[in-house]
Coordinates of C-alpha atoms and ligand atoms in Angstrom, one line a residue:
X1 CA -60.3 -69.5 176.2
X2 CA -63.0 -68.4 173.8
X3 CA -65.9 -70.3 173.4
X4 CA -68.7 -70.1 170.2
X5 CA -72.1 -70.9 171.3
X6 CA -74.2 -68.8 169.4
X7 CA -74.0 -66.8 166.2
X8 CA -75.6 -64.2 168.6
X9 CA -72.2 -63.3 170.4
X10 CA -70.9 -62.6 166.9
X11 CA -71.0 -58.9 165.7
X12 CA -70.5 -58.1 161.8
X13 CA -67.4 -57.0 162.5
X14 CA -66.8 -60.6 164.5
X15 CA -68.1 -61.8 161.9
X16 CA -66.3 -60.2 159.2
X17 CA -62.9 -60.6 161.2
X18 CA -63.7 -64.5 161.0
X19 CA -64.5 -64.7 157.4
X20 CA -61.7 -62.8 156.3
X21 CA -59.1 -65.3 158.4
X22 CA -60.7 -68.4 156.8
X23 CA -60.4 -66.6 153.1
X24 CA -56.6 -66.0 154.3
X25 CA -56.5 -69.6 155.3
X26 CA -57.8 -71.0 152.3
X27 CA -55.8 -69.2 149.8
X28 CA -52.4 -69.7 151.9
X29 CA -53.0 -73.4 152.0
X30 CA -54.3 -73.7 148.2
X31 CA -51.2 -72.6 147.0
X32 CA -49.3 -75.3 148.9
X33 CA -48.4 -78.8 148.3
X34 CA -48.0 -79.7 152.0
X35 CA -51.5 -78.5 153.6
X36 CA -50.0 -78.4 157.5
X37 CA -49.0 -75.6 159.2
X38 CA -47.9 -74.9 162.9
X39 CA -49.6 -73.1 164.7
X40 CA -51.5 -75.3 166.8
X41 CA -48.5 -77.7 167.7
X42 CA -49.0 -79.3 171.3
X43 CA -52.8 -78.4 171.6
X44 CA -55.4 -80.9 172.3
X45 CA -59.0 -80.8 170.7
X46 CA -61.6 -83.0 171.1
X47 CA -64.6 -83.7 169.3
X48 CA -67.1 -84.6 171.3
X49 CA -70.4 -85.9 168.9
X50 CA -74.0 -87.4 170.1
X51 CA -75.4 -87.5 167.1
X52 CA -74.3 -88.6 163.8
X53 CA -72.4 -86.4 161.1
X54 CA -70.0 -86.8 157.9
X55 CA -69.3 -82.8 157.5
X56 CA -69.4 -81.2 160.4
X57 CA -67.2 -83.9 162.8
X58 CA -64.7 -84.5 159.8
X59 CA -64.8 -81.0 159.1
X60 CA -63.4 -80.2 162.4
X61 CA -60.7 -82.9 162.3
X62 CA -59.3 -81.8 159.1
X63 CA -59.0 -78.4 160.2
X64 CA -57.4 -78.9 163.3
X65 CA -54.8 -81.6 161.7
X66 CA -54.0 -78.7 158.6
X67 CA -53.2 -76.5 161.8
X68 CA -51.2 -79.3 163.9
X69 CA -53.6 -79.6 166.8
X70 CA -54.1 -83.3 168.3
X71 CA -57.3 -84.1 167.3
X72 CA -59.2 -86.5 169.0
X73 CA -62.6 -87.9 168.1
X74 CA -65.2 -88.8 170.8
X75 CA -68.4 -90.4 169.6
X76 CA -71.2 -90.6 172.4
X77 CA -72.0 -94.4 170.5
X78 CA -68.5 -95.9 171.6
X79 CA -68.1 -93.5 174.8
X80 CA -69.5 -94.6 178.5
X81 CA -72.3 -92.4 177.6
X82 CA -73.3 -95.5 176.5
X83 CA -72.9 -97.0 179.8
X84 CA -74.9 -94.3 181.6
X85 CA -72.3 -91.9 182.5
X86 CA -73.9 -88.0 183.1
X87 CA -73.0 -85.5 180.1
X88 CA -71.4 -83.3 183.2
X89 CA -69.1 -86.2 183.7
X90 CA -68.1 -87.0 180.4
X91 CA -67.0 -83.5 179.7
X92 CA -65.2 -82.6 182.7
X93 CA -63.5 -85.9 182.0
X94 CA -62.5 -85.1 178.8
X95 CA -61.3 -81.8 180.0
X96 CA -59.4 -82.8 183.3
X97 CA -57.8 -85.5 180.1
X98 CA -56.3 -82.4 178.8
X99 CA -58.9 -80.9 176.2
X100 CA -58.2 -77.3 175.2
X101 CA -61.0 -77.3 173.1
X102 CA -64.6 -79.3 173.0
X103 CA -66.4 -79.4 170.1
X104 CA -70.0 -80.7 170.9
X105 CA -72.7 -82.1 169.1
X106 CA -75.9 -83.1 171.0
X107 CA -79.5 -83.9 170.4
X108 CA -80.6 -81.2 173.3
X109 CA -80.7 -77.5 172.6
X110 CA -78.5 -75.6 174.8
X111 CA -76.1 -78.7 175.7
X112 CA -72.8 -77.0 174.5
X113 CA -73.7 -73.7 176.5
X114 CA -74.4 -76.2 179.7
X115 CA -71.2 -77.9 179.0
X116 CA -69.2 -74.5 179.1
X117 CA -71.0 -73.9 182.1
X118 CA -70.2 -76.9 184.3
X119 CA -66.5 -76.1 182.8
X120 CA -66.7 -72.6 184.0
X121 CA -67.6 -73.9 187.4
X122 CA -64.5 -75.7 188.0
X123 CA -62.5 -72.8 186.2
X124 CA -61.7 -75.4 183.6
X125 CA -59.5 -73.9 181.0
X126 CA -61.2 -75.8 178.5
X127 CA -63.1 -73.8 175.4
X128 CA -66.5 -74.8 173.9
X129 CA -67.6 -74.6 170.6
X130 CA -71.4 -75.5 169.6
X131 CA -71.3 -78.3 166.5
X132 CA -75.4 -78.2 166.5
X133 CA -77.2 -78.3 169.6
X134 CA -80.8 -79.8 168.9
X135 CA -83.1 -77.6 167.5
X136 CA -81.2 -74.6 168.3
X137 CA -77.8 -73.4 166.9
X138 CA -75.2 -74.4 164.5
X139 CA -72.9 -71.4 164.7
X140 CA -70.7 -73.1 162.4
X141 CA -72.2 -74.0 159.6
X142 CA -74.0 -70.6 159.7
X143 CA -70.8 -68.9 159.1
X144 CA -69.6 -71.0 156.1
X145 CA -72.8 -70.4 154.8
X146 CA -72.0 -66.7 155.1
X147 CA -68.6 -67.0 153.9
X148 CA -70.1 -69.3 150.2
X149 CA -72.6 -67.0 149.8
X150 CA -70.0 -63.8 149.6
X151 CA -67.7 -65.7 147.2
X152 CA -70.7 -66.1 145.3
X153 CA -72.7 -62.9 145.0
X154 CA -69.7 -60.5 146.7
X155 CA -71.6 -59.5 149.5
X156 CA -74.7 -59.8 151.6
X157 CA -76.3 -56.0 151.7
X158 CA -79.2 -56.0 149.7
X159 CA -79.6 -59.5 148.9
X160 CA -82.5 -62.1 149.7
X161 CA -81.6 -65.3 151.2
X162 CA -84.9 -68.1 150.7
X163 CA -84.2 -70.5 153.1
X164 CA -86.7 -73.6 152.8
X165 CA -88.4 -76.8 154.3
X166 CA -88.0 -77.7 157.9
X167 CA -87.7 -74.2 159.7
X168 CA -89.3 -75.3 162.8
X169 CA -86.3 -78.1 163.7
X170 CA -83.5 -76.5 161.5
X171 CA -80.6 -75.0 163.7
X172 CA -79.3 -74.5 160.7
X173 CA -81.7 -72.1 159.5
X174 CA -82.1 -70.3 163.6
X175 CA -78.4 -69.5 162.8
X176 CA -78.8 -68.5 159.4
X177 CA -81.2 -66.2 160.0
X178 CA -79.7 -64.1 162.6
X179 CA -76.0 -64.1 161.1
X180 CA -77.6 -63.1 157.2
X181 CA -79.5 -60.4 158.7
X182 CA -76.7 -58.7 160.8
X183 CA -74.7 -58.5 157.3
X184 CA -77.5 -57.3 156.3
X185 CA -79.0 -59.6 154.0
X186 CA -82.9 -60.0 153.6
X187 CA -84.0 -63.4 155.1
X188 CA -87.4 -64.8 153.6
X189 CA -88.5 -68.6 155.4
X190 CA -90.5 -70.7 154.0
X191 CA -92.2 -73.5 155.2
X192 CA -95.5 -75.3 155.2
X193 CA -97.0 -74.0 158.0
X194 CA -96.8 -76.6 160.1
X195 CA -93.1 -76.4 160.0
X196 CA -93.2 -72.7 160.8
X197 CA -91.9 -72.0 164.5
X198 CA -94.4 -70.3 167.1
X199 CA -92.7 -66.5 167.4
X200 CA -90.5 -66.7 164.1
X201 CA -91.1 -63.3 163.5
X202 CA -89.5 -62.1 166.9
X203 CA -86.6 -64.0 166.4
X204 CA -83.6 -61.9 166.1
X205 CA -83.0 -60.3 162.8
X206 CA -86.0 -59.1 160.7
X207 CA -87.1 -62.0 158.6
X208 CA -90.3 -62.5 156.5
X209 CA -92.1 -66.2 156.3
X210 CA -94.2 -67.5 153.8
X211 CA -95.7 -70.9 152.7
X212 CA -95.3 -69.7 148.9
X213 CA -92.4 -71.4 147.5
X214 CA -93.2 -70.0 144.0
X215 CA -93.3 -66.3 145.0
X216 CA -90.6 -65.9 146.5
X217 CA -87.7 -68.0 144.3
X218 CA -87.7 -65.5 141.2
X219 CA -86.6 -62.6 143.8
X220 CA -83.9 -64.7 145.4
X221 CA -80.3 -64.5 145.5
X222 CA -79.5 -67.4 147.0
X223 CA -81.9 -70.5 148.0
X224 CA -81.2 -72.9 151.4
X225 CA -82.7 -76.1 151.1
X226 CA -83.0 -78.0 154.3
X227 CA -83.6 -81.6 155.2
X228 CA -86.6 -82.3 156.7
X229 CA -85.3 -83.7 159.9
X230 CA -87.8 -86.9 160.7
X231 CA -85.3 -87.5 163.4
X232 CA -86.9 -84.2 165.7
X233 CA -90.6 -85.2 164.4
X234 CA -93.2 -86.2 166.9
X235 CA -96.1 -86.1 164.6
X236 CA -97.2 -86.1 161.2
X237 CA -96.2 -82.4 159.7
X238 CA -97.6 -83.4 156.2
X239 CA -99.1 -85.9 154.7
X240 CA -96.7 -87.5 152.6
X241 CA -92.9 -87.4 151.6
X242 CA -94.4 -87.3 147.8
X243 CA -96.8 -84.0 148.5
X244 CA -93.8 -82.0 150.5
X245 CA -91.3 -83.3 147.7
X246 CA -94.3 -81.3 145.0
X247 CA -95.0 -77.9 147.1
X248 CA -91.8 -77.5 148.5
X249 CA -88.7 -79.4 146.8
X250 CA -86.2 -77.6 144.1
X251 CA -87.0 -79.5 141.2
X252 CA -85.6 -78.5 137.6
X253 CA -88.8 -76.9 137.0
X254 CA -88.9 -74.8 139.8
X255 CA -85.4 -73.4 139.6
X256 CA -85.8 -72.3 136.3
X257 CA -87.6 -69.5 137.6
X258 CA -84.1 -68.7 139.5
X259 CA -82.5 -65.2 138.6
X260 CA -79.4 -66.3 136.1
X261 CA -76.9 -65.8 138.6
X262 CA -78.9 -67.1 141.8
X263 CA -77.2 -69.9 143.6
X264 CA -78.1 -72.8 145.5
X265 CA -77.0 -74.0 149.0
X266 CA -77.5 -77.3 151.1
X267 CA -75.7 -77.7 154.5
X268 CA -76.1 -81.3 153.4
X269 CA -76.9 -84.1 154.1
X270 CA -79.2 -84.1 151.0
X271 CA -82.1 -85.9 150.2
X272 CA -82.2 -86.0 146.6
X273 CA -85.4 -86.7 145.5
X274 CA -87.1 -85.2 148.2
X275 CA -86.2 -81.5 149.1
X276 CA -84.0 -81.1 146.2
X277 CA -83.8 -82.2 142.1
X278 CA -80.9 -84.8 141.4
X279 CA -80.1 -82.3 138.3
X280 CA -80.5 -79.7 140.7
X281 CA -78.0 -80.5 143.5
X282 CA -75.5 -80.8 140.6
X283 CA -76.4 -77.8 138.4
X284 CA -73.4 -75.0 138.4
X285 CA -75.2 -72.9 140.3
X286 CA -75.1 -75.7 143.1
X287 CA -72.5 -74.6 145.9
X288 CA -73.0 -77.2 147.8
X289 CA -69.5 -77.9 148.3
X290 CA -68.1 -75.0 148.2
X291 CA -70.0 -74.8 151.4
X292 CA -68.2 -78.0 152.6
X293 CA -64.5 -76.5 151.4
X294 CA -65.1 -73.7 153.4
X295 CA -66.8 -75.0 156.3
X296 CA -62.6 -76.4 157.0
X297 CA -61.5 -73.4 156.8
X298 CA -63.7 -71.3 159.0
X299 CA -63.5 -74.0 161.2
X300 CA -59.4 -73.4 161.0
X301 CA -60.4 -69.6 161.7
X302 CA -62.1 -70.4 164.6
X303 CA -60.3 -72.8 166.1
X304 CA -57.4 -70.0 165.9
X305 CA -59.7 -67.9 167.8
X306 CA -60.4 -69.9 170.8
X307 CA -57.0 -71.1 170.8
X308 CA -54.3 -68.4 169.9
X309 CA -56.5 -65.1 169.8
X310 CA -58.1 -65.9 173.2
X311 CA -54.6 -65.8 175.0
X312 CA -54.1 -63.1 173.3
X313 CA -56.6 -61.2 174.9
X314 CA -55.9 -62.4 178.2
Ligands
NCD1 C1 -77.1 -80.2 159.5 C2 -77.1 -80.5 161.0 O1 -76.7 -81.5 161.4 O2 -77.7 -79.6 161.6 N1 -76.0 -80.7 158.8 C3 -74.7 -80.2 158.9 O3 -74.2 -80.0 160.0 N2 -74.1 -79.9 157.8 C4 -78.4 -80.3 158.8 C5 -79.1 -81.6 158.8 O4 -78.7 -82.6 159.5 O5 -80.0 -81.7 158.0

C-alpha cells in the first residue's frame, strides 16, 4: 500500500501522472448524471481528523463515496482520544478494524509519517496519507493547488506564484513551495518578517522572500493568500488584526495592480476582511473553488494510487 506523506516523495513526473488522472476523473464524472463509479467496491477508508476542517475531511469523503469505497469518518473530538487513548493506539485500532487507508489530520508535525511508522511495525497493510500535519505538510491541498493553477494559466514553467501572510505556520505554503518549484514555477513568499521561517531559503525548491507585498503582486501569475493561523500563535506576530489586514491583505485596491489575467487562490478557510477583500474573494479571477472542485478529484487520483496502483506494483 502506498502512502503520501510529503510532497517531497513526489517527482514531476509523480506529479504530473497524478494531475493528469484527476483531470481524467473530473471530466469522466462531469459528463455523468450518476457521479459513482466502482472501482473502489469493498475497500475501507477512514478519516482519521484532530483538528477541525470543512474541505479537506469532506473532500476526502466525497471522493472516496464517487469511487465506492466505505468511508468512514473518525473525529479525535468524539473518539477515546478524548478519553486519553495514545495516538499509536487509536491507529492501530482503526487499522486491525479493517482500514485500508488512514487519512490523518493532526495538530503535530510529522504525526501521519509516525502513524505509517507504528503501522509498518506491525506489517499493517494499512496506507497513510498526510491531511495536514501541524506546521508541516499538506501534500494534498498542494497538489490541487497545482492542478487550479494549470487550468488557469496552462502550465507552471516560467510563472511566479506570490504566496502570502502566515508562512512561518502555513503547511500549506511548505508544500506549495516545494511542489511549484519542481514544475518549475518561481515561488516568491511574503510575509512580515516575523512570520518568515528561520532557514526559508534552504528549504527545498529555490524560493525568494520578501516583506513587500506591493512589489511583487504586479509580476505575479497567480497570488496564495493564507489565513493567519492564531491557532499555532504563541506570541504577538503583529500588532493588530487591522495593521496586518493594511500591509498585507488583498484588498480591491491592491489587486488592481494584478496582471489582467493573474489569478487568485485561497486554500480556504477565508477570513474576509482580514487577509482578503470581500469583492476580492469573489472577483472572476477568484479560483477559490475551483480549488475546492478539484481538491475531490485529486483526492479520487490518489486514493486510486494507494489503493489499486499500489497492488499493482506489488
Ligand atoms: C488549510 C489547513 O488546514 O492547512 N486549510 C485547508 O486544508 N484547506 C489552511 C488553513 O487552515 O488556513
Amino acid at each position: 500500500m502506498k502512502n503520501l506523506l510529503s510532497v517531497t516523495e513526489l517527482s514531476r513526473e509523480d506529479t504530473i501522472a497524478i494531475l493528469d488522472e484527476a483531470r481524467e476523473l473530473k471530466d469522466a464524472l462531469l459528463e455523468r448524471e450518476v457521479r459513482k463509479l466502482p472501482t473502489l467496491r469493498g475497500r475501507t477508508v477512514m478519516t482519521l481528523f484532530y483538528e477541525n476542517s470543512t474541505r479537506t475531511r469532506v473532500s476526502f469523503e466525497t471522493a472516496g463515496k464517487w469511487l465506492s469505497a466505505d468511508v468512514i469518518n473518525v473525529s479525535a473530538a468524539t473518539s477515546s482520544a478524548a478519553k486519553g487513548e495514545s495516538l499509536r493506539d487509536t491507529a492501530l485500532t482503526l487499522s486491525a478494524i479493517g482500514a485500508d487507508l488512514l487519512i490523518v489530520r493532526h495538530p503535530a508535525s510529522g504525526a501521519a509519517a509516525q502513524i505509517a511508522g507504528w503501522l509498518a511495525e506491525t506489517n499493517a497493510r494499512t496506507a497513510v496519507i498526510n491531511a495536514g500535519d501541524g506546521m508541516h505538510e499538506h501534500p494534498t491541498q498542494a497538489l490541487l493547488d497545482a492542478m487550479t493553477i494549470r487550468d488557469a494559466l496552462g502550465g507552471w514553467e516560467g510563472r511566479t506564484v506570490v504566496i502570502v501572510g502566515d508562512i512561518l505556520h502555513s503547511r500549506v505554503a511548505r508544500s506549495n513551495a516545494w511542489l511549484l518549484t519542481t514544475l518549475g514555477a518561481t515561488v516568491v513568499c511574503v510575509a512580515p518578517r516575523t512570520l518568515q521561517p528561520v532557514g526559508l531559503a534552504q528549504w527545498p525548491g529555490q524560493i525568494r522572500v520578501t516583506d513587500d507585498l506591493d512589489a511583487e503582486l504586479p509580476h505575479a501569475d497567480a497570488v496564495m493568500m493564507l489565513r493567519v493561523q492564531a491557532e499555532r500563535m504563541t506570541g504577538g506576530f503583529f500588532p493588530s488584526s487591522r495593521e496586518y489586514s493594511v500591509r498585507y491583505g488583498l484588498n480591491a485596491h491592491r489587486a488592481a495592480q494584478l496582471k489582467t489575467d493573474a489569478v487568485v487562490l485561497h486554500p480556504g478557510p477565508m477570513l474576509r476582511g482580514m487577509e482578503i477583500g470581500f469583492a476580492v474573494a469573489d472577483a472572476p479571477r477568484s479560483v477559490v473553488l475551483e480549488q475546492v472542485t478539484n481538491g475531490v478529484h485529486v483526492r479520487m487520483a490518489l486514493l486510486l494510487r494507494s489503493l489499486v496502483q499500489a497492488e499493482g506494483n506489488k
